[in-house]
Short mmCIF file of C-alpha atoms in Angstrom, two decimals:
data_model
loop_
_atom_site.label_atom_id
_atom_site.label_comp_id
_atom_site.label_asym_id
_atom_site.label_seq_id
_atom_site.Cartn_x
_atom_site.Cartn_y
_atom_site.Cartn_z
CA UNK A 1 170.88 230.99 15.19
CA UNK A 2 171.74 233.29 18.09
CA UNK A 3 174.21 231.69 20.48
CA UNK A 4 173.39 231.74 24.18
CA UNK A 5 175.28 234.14 26.36
CA UNK A 6 177.61 232.60 28.91
CA UNK A 7 177.51 234.55 32.14
CA UNK A 8 179.92 234.77 35.02
CA UNK A 9 179.84 232.12 37.74
CA UNK A 10 177.98 232.86 40.94
CA UNK A 11 178.41 231.68 44.49
CA UNK A 12 176.31 228.55 45.09
CA UNK A 13 175.42 229.69 48.59
CA UNK A 14 173.72 232.79 47.15
CA UNK A 15 171.82 230.90 44.44
CA UNK A 16 168.04 231.57 44.57
CA UNK A 17 167.25 227.89 43.84
CA UNK A 18 169.96 226.46 46.12
CA UNK A 19 167.53 224.58 48.39
CA UNK A 20 165.25 223.27 45.64
CA UNK A 21 167.61 222.29 42.83
CA UNK A 22 169.49 219.07 42.16
CA UNK A 23 172.25 220.26 44.51
CA UNK A 24 169.88 220.83 47.45
CA UNK A 25 171.28 217.97 49.57
CA UNK A 26 174.93 218.52 48.73
CA UNK A 27 177.58 219.02 51.39
CA UNK A 28 180.12 221.86 51.02
CA UNK A 29 182.76 219.57 49.51
CA UNK A 30 180.23 218.26 46.97
CA UNK A 31 179.21 221.80 46.06
CA UNK A 32 182.88 222.54 45.47
CA UNK A 33 183.09 219.65 43.00
CA UNK A 34 179.94 220.82 41.23
CA UNK A 35 181.31 224.34 41.08
CA UNK A 36 184.31 223.04 39.13
CA UNK A 37 182.12 221.70 36.31
CA UNK A 38 179.38 224.35 36.18
CA UNK A 39 178.82 227.39 34.01
CA UNK A 40 175.88 229.74 33.45
CA UNK A 41 174.09 230.35 30.16
CA UNK A 42 171.47 232.96 29.35
CA UNK A 43 168.80 232.63 26.68
CA UNK A 44 166.48 235.29 25.32
CA UNK A 45 162.71 234.85 25.25
CA UNK A 46 161.77 232.81 22.19
CA UNK A 47 165.21 231.26 21.81
CA UNK A 48 165.53 227.47 21.50
CA UNK A 49 167.69 226.05 24.26
CA UNK A 50 167.85 222.57 22.75
CA UNK A 51 166.20 220.86 19.78
CA UNK A 52 164.64 217.42 20.06
CA UNK A 53 167.11 214.78 18.92
CA UNK A 54 170.15 217.01 19.38
CA UNK A 55 173.12 215.68 21.30
CA UNK A 56 173.30 217.19 24.78
CA UNK A 57 176.72 217.78 26.27
CA UNK A 58 175.28 219.39 29.38
CA UNK A 59 172.56 219.04 32.00
CA UNK A 60 171.42 221.77 34.32
CA UNK A 61 168.82 223.64 36.32
CA UNK A 62 166.68 226.64 35.44
CA UNK A 63 167.79 229.46 37.77
CA UNK A 64 165.34 232.09 36.56
CA UNK A 65 162.72 232.37 33.86
CA UNK A 66 160.41 229.83 32.26
CA UNK A 67 160.87 227.44 29.35
CA UNK A 68 158.52 225.07 27.57
CA UNK A 69 158.93 221.45 26.52
CA UNK A 70 157.39 220.85 23.11
CA UNK A 71 157.13 217.92 20.75
CA UNK A 72 156.61 218.16 16.99
CA UNK A 73 154.64 215.50 15.14
CA UNK A 74 155.40 214.25 11.63
CA UNK A 75 152.81 216.56 10.05
CA UNK A 76 154.38 219.61 11.68
CA UNK A 77 151.89 220.08 14.50
CA UNK A 78 153.50 221.09 17.78
CA UNK A 79 152.23 220.28 21.26
CA UNK A 80 153.47 221.81 24.48
CA UNK A 81 154.01 218.92 26.90
CA UNK A 82 155.50 220.62 29.92
CA UNK A 83 156.79 223.71 31.66
CA UNK A 84 160.24 224.25 33.13
CA UNK A 85 160.20 226.64 36.08
CA UNK A 86 163.02 227.78 38.41
CA UNK A 87 164.86 224.80 39.98
CA UNK A 88 163.59 222.34 37.33
CA UNK A 89 166.22 220.02 35.85
CA UNK A 90 167.01 219.91 32.13
CA UNK A 91 168.52 216.85 30.50
CA UNK A 92 168.84 213.23 31.50
CA UNK A 93 172.06 211.59 32.71
CA UNK A 94 172.78 208.48 30.67
CA UNK A 95 170.91 209.70 27.59
CA UNK A 96 172.81 211.39 24.78
CA UNK A 97 169.97 213.02 22.88
CA UNK A 98 167.23 215.46 23.86
CA UNK A 99 163.70 214.02 23.95
CA UNK A 100 161.93 217.37 23.47
CA UNK A 101 162.44 220.87 22.16
CA UNK A 102 163.21 223.21 25.04
CA UNK A 103 162.29 226.82 24.26
CA UNK A 104 162.72 229.87 26.49
CA UNK A 105 159.33 231.51 27.08
CA UNK A 106 160.88 234.37 29.03
CA UNK A 107 164.54 235.32 29.40
CA UNK A 108 166.12 232.26 31.01
CA UNK A 109 169.29 231.75 33.03
CA UNK A 110 170.50 228.18 33.44
CA UNK A 111 173.13 226.69 35.72
CA UNK A 112 174.70 224.06 33.49
CA UNK A 113 177.02 221.15 34.27
CA UNK A 114 179.26 219.39 31.80
CA UNK A 115 177.45 216.12 31.28
CA UNK A 116 180.16 213.48 31.59
CA UNK A 117 181.72 214.91 34.78
CA UNK A 118 178.22 215.31 36.23
CA UNK A 119 177.40 211.66 35.54
CA UNK A 120 180.65 210.59 37.19
CA UNK A 121 179.97 212.79 40.20
CA UNK A 122 176.42 211.50 40.50
CA UNK A 123 177.69 207.89 40.53
CA UNK A 124 179.86 208.52 43.57
CA UNK A 125 177.72 211.15 45.31
CA UNK A 126 174.52 209.71 46.82
CA UNK A 127 173.21 213.18 47.72
CA UNK A 128 172.95 214.16 44.05
CA UNK A 129 171.50 210.83 42.95
CA UNK A 130 168.87 210.84 45.73
CA UNK A 131 167.84 214.42 45.02
CA UNK A 132 167.55 213.70 41.28
CA UNK A 133 165.36 210.69 42.08
CA UNK A 134 163.13 212.87 44.29
CA UNK A 135 162.79 215.44 41.51
CA UNK A 136 162.01 212.72 38.97
CA UNK A 137 159.25 211.32 41.18
CA UNK A 138 157.85 214.84 41.67
CA UNK A 139 157.83 215.25 37.89
CA UNK A 140 155.98 211.94 37.56
CA UNK A 141 153.36 213.12 40.08
CA UNK A 142 153.00 216.39 38.16
CA UNK A 143 152.53 214.49 34.88
CA UNK A 144 149.79 212.37 36.44
CA UNK A 145 148.12 215.49 37.81
CA UNK A 146 148.28 217.06 34.37
CA UNK A 147 146.60 214.01 32.82
CA UNK A 148 143.65 214.74 35.11
CA UNK A 149 143.67 218.42 34.18
CA UNK A 150 143.60 217.73 30.45
CA UNK A 151 141.32 214.71 30.53
CA UNK A 152 138.56 215.46 33.02
CA UNK A 153 138.47 219.12 34.02
CA UNK A 154 136.30 221.87 32.59
CA UNK A 155 137.84 224.88 30.86
CA UNK A 156 137.46 227.00 34.00
CA UNK A 157 139.05 224.29 36.15
CA UNK A 158 141.93 223.94 33.68
CA UNK A 159 142.72 227.66 33.83
CA UNK A 160 142.47 227.69 37.63
CA UNK A 161 144.71 224.61 37.86
CA UNK A 162 147.40 226.18 35.68
CA UNK A 163 147.34 229.40 37.71
CA UNK A 164 147.63 227.39 40.93
CA UNK A 165 150.56 225.36 39.62
CA UNK A 166 152.45 228.48 38.57
CA UNK A 167 151.63 230.25 41.83
CA UNK A 168 152.93 227.36 43.92
CA UNK A 169 156.16 227.19 41.96
CA UNK A 170 156.91 230.85 41.27
CA UNK A 171 160.27 231.76 42.75
CA UNK A 172 159.30 235.39 43.34
CA UNK A 173 156.02 234.91 45.16
CA UNK A 174 154.97 237.75 47.44
CA UNK A 175 152.25 237.59 50.07
CA UNK A 176 152.14 241.39 50.49
CA UNK A 177 151.47 240.79 54.18
CA UNK A 178 148.07 239.19 53.63
CA UNK A 179 147.64 235.50 54.52
CA UNK A 180 146.60 233.45 51.52
CA UNK A 181 147.30 236.20 48.96
CA UNK A 182 149.72 235.44 46.14
CA UNK A 183 151.19 237.81 43.57
CA UNK A 184 153.12 236.75 40.48
CA UNK A 185 153.73 237.55 36.83
CA UNK A 186 152.17 235.02 34.48
CA UNK A 187 155.01 233.66 32.31
CA UNK A 188 152.77 232.47 29.47
CA UNK A 189 150.84 234.34 26.82
CA UNK A 190 147.17 233.55 26.31
CA UNK A 191 148.18 231.68 23.13
CA UNK A 192 150.69 229.53 25.03
CA UNK A 193 148.13 228.80 27.73
CA UNK A 194 145.65 227.69 25.08
CA UNK A 195 148.23 225.42 23.47
CA UNK A 196 149.24 223.89 26.79
CA UNK A 197 145.67 223.31 27.96
CA UNK A 198 144.18 222.15 24.66
CA UNK A 199 141.78 225.10 24.55
CA UNK A 200 141.09 227.87 22.07
CA UNK A 201 142.49 231.35 22.60
CA UNK A 202 138.96 232.69 22.91
CA UNK A 203 138.11 230.19 25.65
CA UNK A 204 141.23 231.08 27.65
CA UNK A 205 140.48 234.80 27.41
CA UNK A 206 136.84 234.25 28.36
CA UNK A 207 137.68 232.10 31.39
CA UNK A 208 140.38 234.49 32.61
CA UNK A 209 137.85 237.33 32.39
CA UNK A 210 135.27 235.24 34.26
CA UNK A 211 137.72 234.43 37.07
CA UNK A 212 138.56 238.12 37.30
CA UNK A 213 134.88 239.14 37.32
CA UNK A 214 134.15 236.66 40.12
CA UNK A 215 137.04 238.00 42.22
CA UNK A 216 139.02 234.74 42.12
CA UNK A 217 141.96 236.59 40.57
CA UNK A 218 142.93 240.21 40.07
CA UNK A 219 144.66 241.22 36.84
CA UNK A 220 146.91 244.18 36.22
CA UNK A 221 147.52 244.23 32.51
CA UNK A 222 147.60 240.75 30.97
CA UNK A 223 150.38 239.20 33.03
CA UNK A 224 150.42 240.54 36.60
CA UNK A 225 148.19 238.27 38.68
CA UNK A 226 147.04 238.58 42.27
CA UNK A 227 145.26 235.68 43.95
CA UNK A 228 143.39 237.11 46.96
CA UNK A 229 142.58 233.70 48.41
CA UNK A 230 144.61 230.66 47.36
CA UNK A 231 142.08 228.25 48.85
CA UNK A 232 139.34 229.68 46.68
CA UNK A 233 141.49 229.24 43.58
CA UNK A 234 142.13 225.61 44.55
CA UNK A 235 138.37 225.13 44.92
CA UNK A 236 137.89 226.56 41.43
CA UNK A 237 140.50 224.10 40.16
CA UNK A 238 138.32 221.25 41.40
CA UNK A 239 141.01 219.90 43.71
CA UNK A 240 140.37 218.56 47.19
CA UNK A 241 143.74 219.64 48.52
CA UNK A 242 146.12 222.58 48.30
CA UNK A 243 148.91 220.52 46.78
CA UNK A 244 151.05 220.96 49.84
CA UNK A 245 151.04 224.75 49.65
CA UNK A 246 150.68 226.44 53.01
CA UNK A 247 148.10 229.21 53.08
#
């Protein structure tokens, strides 16, 4: 197994996820304490960050890249159950083992904290505990939204919903000066999208082509996506709101 690369520490104030991660509400003195227990690790695309059931001696946040949460059933079948995007938290304070496999879909950089010191800091630092609670509730809302996507939406609505979720969360979004236009690189292959959405590869490819033909999305290659009008994409997703995204 290839070991992850440990990278040099960075200044928290310059961190691209500083205002969205678990440390978002921290005061300067609290950031200093976190800095003392943090380290960065890099993982290559396809590399397993943690296996389900393994002991975790760290928790942390995704700084860049995308990872998947997967669960393997007794007969060997694997289901993708979640995505980890920049600022998402990995690990659970108070739990020793990992509940899911965490696999890097793209090259991933993580800001990690030694688990025991982090738990101690969280116990005496309300800002960290409150922010972690907020993120947990957001994750619960996302899980409920995903139940709707998988259970009730058509194939076209599922694809549009996934694109909208990634667009809203992508850390490198660019509007290119046009209101409502979003540009991002899709972090998932067609196969991964099919697995995550419970669709066939052929259905994903067909629906992506249909959305492109109808002008809902523009594709450059297989991964570079432009959304000319975010509101139209949300309509295609079958949602009655923009999920809080300003367009």
